[in-house]
């Protein structure tokens, strides 16, 4: 064969920060080849043909199921649950971020928290009522609601208590799923709440909407009318299909960027009122405890945040060489504008590549090329959003919001909500990964 | 209560085309209220409170599963299969578009076609080899491949034979699933094929890549090297999780916009060569029959297309009033730029609203407000993409590409591929919907 011509551009592949971070421009054109990825095994041409045939290549494969499910080799990729036997208390199921990629959370793996089990709702019998301070109370069946104009958008949903283990004064040795698994990201399709409020004729004096679910808890939260007119949806579809039962089937409130609990599931009514209901979840559960014993009520917006999913606790690097650091970033206040990555515990930073297009109040996947030299490294990410908010450093965050000493005696009495500081993964010289504070 | 203030903008809600199509600007601000949607039932304030409690509100709900599945009330939302008993032939499973919304196809419902069943591949044993006209043959395990920079993007996949029923000279009375169910849309994450070819050092004289799967068919297709450098991926993740077994687990070729069969699943090798392999699927199966008996080989790109999913065959309109017409549009040659909708069989057209951001070679959901007056109507959509391609009208398409007389004697001998003309749904005065040619 003749000479080999280099194709494409030849961008810089210089180190952009300490401990082996490579300029993200190496991701363009032929940069990665020049950067010497070299992760593949080289083989001789003779060895490449004929290929060894594995058993599955030698016989007819299995049947096509009506609904596809993952390979039996992916059993570890599942939600972890706090109440699998459905005891008479709440139940959490966490998304396995350390085993996922991209930005969409499959419906099977979307996190869920239910306070009274998952109701088995017949959609033909379920109704949504809008009443209170309106000109004309209205009642909507699912069939009627589906006739309204439907809006489709990406949005993350995050429990206010997601990442609660990060309040511990000692870093807990648990996976990104265990730490950050109460956030997920989907494409939602539903009716604008403003369309329905306009039809009902909401009184301008109504400042709040009390949303109530049809679960046995009749879970209710107060939502500012302004949010309803900004971007609230009555969501009916999640990633193209009807909502999962644990995520609010047949309809839920979707308040992009607001804490998960306010996105009331199994939505059965919205009452327009002039002051908030002071329901249990807003006056107690999600009334956030601050240092000094004060509480912070009506703190709705989930602030800008990011965490590295690959590599992370539970993974191991087999050998020095090229790796891709990647993770998710999101913000309740807009699109992600920038994610910086450090491999030396925050001493130096390089800008990660973002997988666009970026959506407001939705996951953005960031990617950073890295050559690991086999020496200890501490990986961190830090995100900025389009309105200029950024993740606070840990020391700043702890000073403002507190931390808890292990072991916890009464976790309810300690700050455990709206964590949005950094997550740090330490790689040791054997390639093992620990959770650290750095 | 005091007077009610109108909120938001008051755009035009004039009819924009015949038979009740409403200007899409009515979707903004308070337009829909002004347009008199009026689909909801009005209730008295007294009736709105207290609400009737359904049985699921009166007792603790069910357990939280590790992996979520749809409600038992959604059993109809599933794939239809041509070979459920896994007989020794190929097997199709179709996406239920008439029961979905948004743009993402859930992994459980992504279409699949397999010619030799679904192989049960152990990812730890599977390897991808790149060889042929390269400087250095390379071998990749899944673990190694995952260390490369991963790219995330939306993309549709469409079988070249999707919509084959539309070649019938009589409109078949079947659902959008049965007609168009061999196209789906996902977020895919994988490694750029160009990155791997650069590392192997592809010979500039190599113009084709022969991609081969590890299924018992060793399904192989020839792909232009140029496509590999444009946007081809080795896809590893589908909507965030590893590929479904029927969609190519653990890795497949993704050629955005190219006919589905070329996106070789269970990918085990790519051989760089100087001419195409003339494999069975390119020389026979997807060698398209044209009027006059000629065949069209290497017709790779799936052209711009759209179809209405709601309402469509299998649905019924219960009563005159407001409805939302919606469907999906996509193009192998870029982003969707415009979708026009007609309610009078193509005599007049109104522009639909697109749910952005639009992605190249991916589904875009279009939405059109409509007030049905109870008279017969014929609903159609027609899409344009950003490079100016549009769906041909049916008469143009049939003249160029042929049609088949029913009943078919030997379907293989008739034109049945790359249909991208219009789909028409006729609504009669009872609200029943038929498939028609118009």
mmCIF file of N, CA, C and O in Angstrom, chain A residues 179-224:
data_model
loop_
_atom_site.group_PDB
_atom_site.id
_atom_site.type_symbol
_atom_site.label_atom_id
_atom_site.label_comp_id
_atom_site.label_asym_id
_atom_site.label_seq_id
_atom_site.Cartn_x
_atom_site.Cartn_y
_atom_site.Cartn_z
ATOM 1 N N UNK A 179 -25.047 8.492 45.484
ATOM 2 C CA UNK A 179 -24.957 9.906 45.879
ATOM 3 C C UNK A 179 -25.959 10.766 45.098
ATOM 4 O O UNK A 179 -26.709 11.531 45.676
ATOM 5 N N UNK A 180 -25.933 10.606 43.756
ATOM 6 C CA UNK A 180 -26.653 11.556 42.893
ATOM 7 C C UNK A 180 -27.806 10.907 42.124
ATOM 8 O O UNK A 180 -28.281 11.454 41.125
ATOM 9 N N UNK A 181 -28.260 9.743 42.558
ATOM 10 C CA UNK A 181 -29.234 8.983 41.763
ATOM 11 C C UNK A 181 -30.662 9.492 41.811
ATOM 12 O O UNK A 181 -31.544 8.905 41.163
ATOM 13 N N UNK A 182 -30.906 10.582 42.553
ATOM 14 C CA UNK A 182 -32.275 11.126 42.612
ATOM 15 C C UNK A 182 -32.439 12.299 41.650
ATOM 16 O O UNK A 182 -33.154 13.273 41.928
ATOM 17 N N UNK A 183 -31.726 12.233 40.531
ATOM 18 C CA UNK A 183 -31.957 13.165 39.414
ATOM 19 C C UNK A 183 -31.957 12.333 38.131
ATOM 20 O O UNK A 183 -31.192 11.360 38.019
ATOM 21 N N UNK A 184 -32.845 12.669 37.208
ATOM 22 C CA UNK A 184 -32.920 11.981 35.924
ATOM 23 C C UNK A 184 -33.331 13.003 34.882
ATOM 24 O O UNK A 184 -33.669 14.143 35.222
ATOM 25 N N UNK A 185 -33.282 12.622 33.617
ATOM 26 C CA UNK A 185 -33.532 13.557 32.518
ATOM 27 C C UNK A 185 -34.340 12.872 31.433
ATOM 28 O O UNK A 185 -33.982 11.788 30.991
ATOM 29 N N UNK A 186 -35.434 13.505 31.033
ATOM 30 C CA UNK A 186 -36.315 12.904 30.031
ATOM 31 C C UNK A 186 -36.820 13.948 29.059
ATOM 32 O O UNK A 186 -36.789 15.144 29.340
ATOM 33 N N UNK A 187 -37.353 13.458 27.962
ATOM 34 C CA UNK A 187 -38.163 14.291 27.085
ATOM 35 C C UNK A 187 -39.615 14.171 27.552
ATOM 36 O O UNK A 187 -40.158 13.062 27.606
ATOM 37 N N UNK A 188 -40.204 15.287 27.904
ATOM 38 C CA UNK A 188 -41.587 15.310 28.414
ATOM 39 C C UNK A 188 -42.498 15.954 27.383
ATOM 40 O O UNK A 188 -42.107 16.918 26.716
ATOM 41 N N UNK A 189 -43.719 15.449 27.282
ATOM 42 C CA UNK A 189 -44.713 16.040 26.387
ATOM 43 C C UNK A 189 -45.990 16.251 27.182
ATOM 44 O O UNK A 189 -46.464 15.333 27.864
ATOM 45 N N UNK A 190 -46.513 17.454 27.100
ATOM 46 C CA UNK A 190 -47.722 17.745 27.861
ATOM 47 C C UNK A 190 -48.349 19.056 27.444
ATOM 48 O O UNK A 190 -47.902 19.714 26.498
ATOM 49 N N UNK A 191 -49.376 19.429 28.182
ATOM 50 C CA UNK A 191 -50.138 20.646 27.908
ATOM 51 C C UNK A 191 -49.610 21.766 28.792
ATOM 52 O O UNK A 191 -49.341 21.542 29.977
ATOM 53 N N UNK A 192 -49.466 22.956 28.237
ATOM 54 C CA UNK A 192 -49.065 24.092 29.067
ATOM 55 C C UNK A 192 -50.129 24.348 30.123
ATOM 56 O O UNK A 192 -51.313 24.495 29.797
ATOM 57 N N UNK A 193 -49.700 24.453 31.373
ATOM 58 C CA UNK A 193 -50.654 24.763 32.435
ATOM 59 C C UNK A 193 -51.314 26.109 32.167
ATOM 60 O O UNK A 193 -52.504 26.305 32.466
ATOM 61 N N UNK A 194 -50.592 27.046 31.585
ATOM 62 C CA UNK A 194 -51.157 28.378 31.319
ATOM 63 C C UNK A 194 -52.372 28.288 30.392
ATOM 64 O O UNK A 194 -53.325 29.056 30.540
ATOM 65 N N UNK A 195 -52.343 27.348 29.450
ATOM 66 C CA UNK A 195 -53.485 27.171 28.548
ATOM 67 C C UNK A 195 -54.741 26.843 29.341
ATOM 68 O O UNK A 195 -55.825 27.383 29.081
ATOM 69 N N UNK A 196 -54.586 25.964 30.335
ATOM 70 C CA UNK A 196 -55.744 25.534 31.120
ATOM 71 C C UNK A 196 -56.203 26.638 32.078
ATOM 72 O O UNK A 196 -57.402 26.834 32.286
ATOM 73 N N UNK A 197 -55.232 27.368 32.654
ATOM 74 C CA UNK A 197 -55.599 28.467 33.557
ATOM 75 C C UNK A 197 -56.308 29.579 32.798
ATOM 76 O O UNK A 197 -57.253 30.196 33.310
ATOM 77 N N UNK A 198 -55.853 29.821 31.580
ATOM 78 C CA UNK A 198 -56.525 30.830 30.749
ATOM 79 C C UNK A 198 -57.964 30.417 30.471
ATOM 80 O O UNK A 198 -58.876 31.242 30.495
ATOM 81 N N UNK A 199 -58.152 29.135 30.181
ATOM 82 C CA UNK A 199 -59.505 28.673 29.878
ATOM 83 C C UNK A 199 -60.405 28.773 31.116
ATOM 84 O O UNK A 199 -61.580 29.139 31.008
ATOM 85 N N UNK A 200 -59.829 28.452 32.272
ATOM 86 C CA UNK A 200 -60.620 28.546 33.510
ATOM 87 C C UNK A 200 -60.835 30.000 33.920
ATOM 88 O O UNK A 200 -61.760 30.313 34.671
ATOM 89 N N UNK A 201 -59.973 30.898 33.425
ATOM 90 C CA UNK A 201 -60.101 32.310 33.782
ATOM 91 C C UNK A 201 -59.615 32.588 35.191
ATOM 92 O O UNK A 201 -60.399 32.876 36.101
ATOM 93 N N UNK A 202 -58.295 32.507 35.385
ATOM 94 C CA UNK A 202 -57.766 32.659 36.740
ATOM 95 C C UNK A 202 -57.867 34.109 37.198
ATOM 96 O O UNK A 202 -57.617 35.048 36.432
ATOM 97 N N UNK A 203 -58.252 34.283 38.436
ATOM 98 C CA UNK A 203 -58.360 35.607 39.055
ATOM 99 C C UNK A 203 -56.954 36.201 39.220
ATOM 100 O O UNK A 203 -56.069 35.526 39.742
ATOM 101 N N UNK A 204 -56.753 37.459 38.808
ATOM 102 C CA UNK A 204 -55.411 38.057 38.965
ATOM 103 C C UNK A 204 -54.964 38.105 40.415
ATOM 104 O O UNK A 204 -53.773 38.225 40.686
ATOM 105 N N UNK A 205 -55.905 38.022 41.356
ATOM 106 C CA UNK A 205 -55.501 38.031 42.778
ATOM 107 C C UNK A 205 -54.952 36.678 43.239
ATOM 108 O O UNK A 205 -54.375 36.583 44.322
ATOM 109 N N UNK A 206 -55.143 35.654 42.427
ATOM 110 C CA UNK A 206 -54.609 34.334 42.791
ATOM 111 C C UNK A 206 -53.107 34.335 42.536
ATOM 112 O O UNK A 206 -52.668 34.594 41.415
ATOM 113 N N UNK A 207 -52.314 34.093 43.556
ATOM 114 C CA UNK A 207 -50.857 34.110 43.420
ATOM 115 C C UNK A 207 -50.254 32.717 43.519
ATOM 116 O O UNK A 207 -49.092 32.520 43.193
ATOM 117 N N UNK A 208 -51.017 31.777 44.031
ATOM 118 C CA UNK A 208 -50.519 30.424 44.237
ATOM 119 C C UNK A 208 -51.500 29.404 43.670
ATOM 120 O O UNK A 208 -52.708 29.666 43.597
ATOM 121 N N UNK A 209 -50.955 28.255 43.334
ATOM 122 C CA UNK A 209 -51.758 27.123 42.894
ATOM 123 C C UNK A 209 -51.423 25.966 43.833
ATOM 124 O O UNK A 209 -50.244 25.658 44.017
ATOM 125 N N UNK A 210 -52.420 25.354 44.411
ATOM 126 C CA UNK A 210 -52.158 24.169 45.225
ATOM 127 C C UNK A 210 -52.428 22.953 44.343
ATOM 128 O O UNK A 210 -53.561 22.738 43.898
ATOM 129 N N UNK A 211 -51.352 22.201 44.084
ATOM 130 C CA UNK A 211 -51.453 21.009 43.229
ATOM 131 C C UNK A 211 -51.541 19.796 44.133
ATOM 132 O O UNK A 211 -50.770 19.667 45.088
ATOM 133 N N UNK A 212 -52.464 18.891 43.814
ATOM 134 C CA UNK A 212 -52.704 17.726 44.670
ATOM 135 C C UNK A 212 -52.713 16.446 43.849
ATOM 136 O O UNK A 212 -53.324 16.403 42.775
ATOM 137 N N UNK A 213 -52.057 15.422 44.360
ATOM 138 C CA UNK A 213 -52.006 14.134 43.672
ATOM 139 C C UNK A 213 -53.100 13.198 44.137
ATOM 140 O O UNK A 213 -53.691 13.389 45.210
ATOM 141 N N UNK A 214 -53.330 12.146 43.348
ATOM 142 C CA UNK A 214 -54.382 11.164 43.650
ATOM 143 C C UNK A 214 -53.829 9.951 44.388
ATOM 144 O O UNK A 214 -54.525 8.959 44.551
ATOM 145 N N UNK A 215 -52.572 10.017 44.829
ATOM 146 C CA UNK A 215 -52.049 8.914 45.634
ATOM 147 C C UNK A 215 -52.682 8.975 47.028
ATOM 148 O O UNK A 215 -53.331 9.963 47.382
ATOM 149 N N UNK A 216 -52.500 7.939 47.807
ATOM 150 C CA UNK A 216 -53.189 7.861 49.094
ATOM 151 C C UNK A 216 -52.727 8.955 50.050
ATOM 152 O O UNK A 216 -53.380 9.243 51.050
ATOM 153 N N UNK A 217 -51.591 9.565 49.740
ATOM 154 C CA UNK A 217 -51.064 10.651 50.552
ATOM 155 C C UNK A 217 -51.762 11.975 50.207
ATOM 156 O O UNK A 217 -51.649 12.948 50.937
ATOM 157 N N UNK A 218 -52.470 12.036 49.082
ATOM 158 C CA UNK A 218 -52.977 13.305 48.526
ATOM 159 C C UNK A 218 -51.871 14.357 48.604
ATOM 160 O O UNK A 218 -52.081 15.468 49.104
ATOM 161 N N UNK A 219 -50.688 13.966 48.159
ATOM 162 C CA UNK A 219 -49.529 14.852 48.268
ATOM 163 C C UNK A 219 -49.840 16.189 47.613
ATOM 164 O O UNK A 219 -50.292 16.242 46.477
ATOM 165 N N UNK A 220 -49.584 17.272 48.335
ATOM 166 C CA UNK A 220 -49.887 18.590 47.780
ATOM 167 C C UNK A 220 -48.752 19.571 48.009
ATOM 168 O O UNK A 220 -48.045 19.514 49.011
ATOM 169 N N UNK A 221 -48.561 20.421 47.027
ATOM 170 C CA UNK A 221 -47.551 21.477 47.086
ATOM 171 C C UNK A 221 -48.120 22.759 46.502
ATOM 172 O O UNK A 221 -48.942 22.727 45.585
ATOM 173 N N UNK A 222 -47.613 23.892 46.998
ATOM 174 C CA UNK A 222 -48.023 25.203 46.493
ATOM 175 C C UNK A 222 -47.026 25.670 45.433
ATOM 176 O O UNK A 222 -45.815 25.599 45.647
ATOM 177 N N UNK A 223 -47.542 26.142 44.324
ATOM 178 C CA UNK A 223 -46.708 26.558 43.186
ATOM 179 C C UNK A 223 -47.073 27.994 42.832
ATOM 180 O O UNK A 223 -48.263 28.314 42.711
ATOM 181 N N UNK A 224 -46.075 28.865 42.668
ATOM 182 C CA UNK A 224 -46.412 30.249 42.291
ATOM 183 C C UNK A 224 -47.105 30.280 40.920
ATOM 184 O O UNK A 224 -46.700 29.589 39.995
#
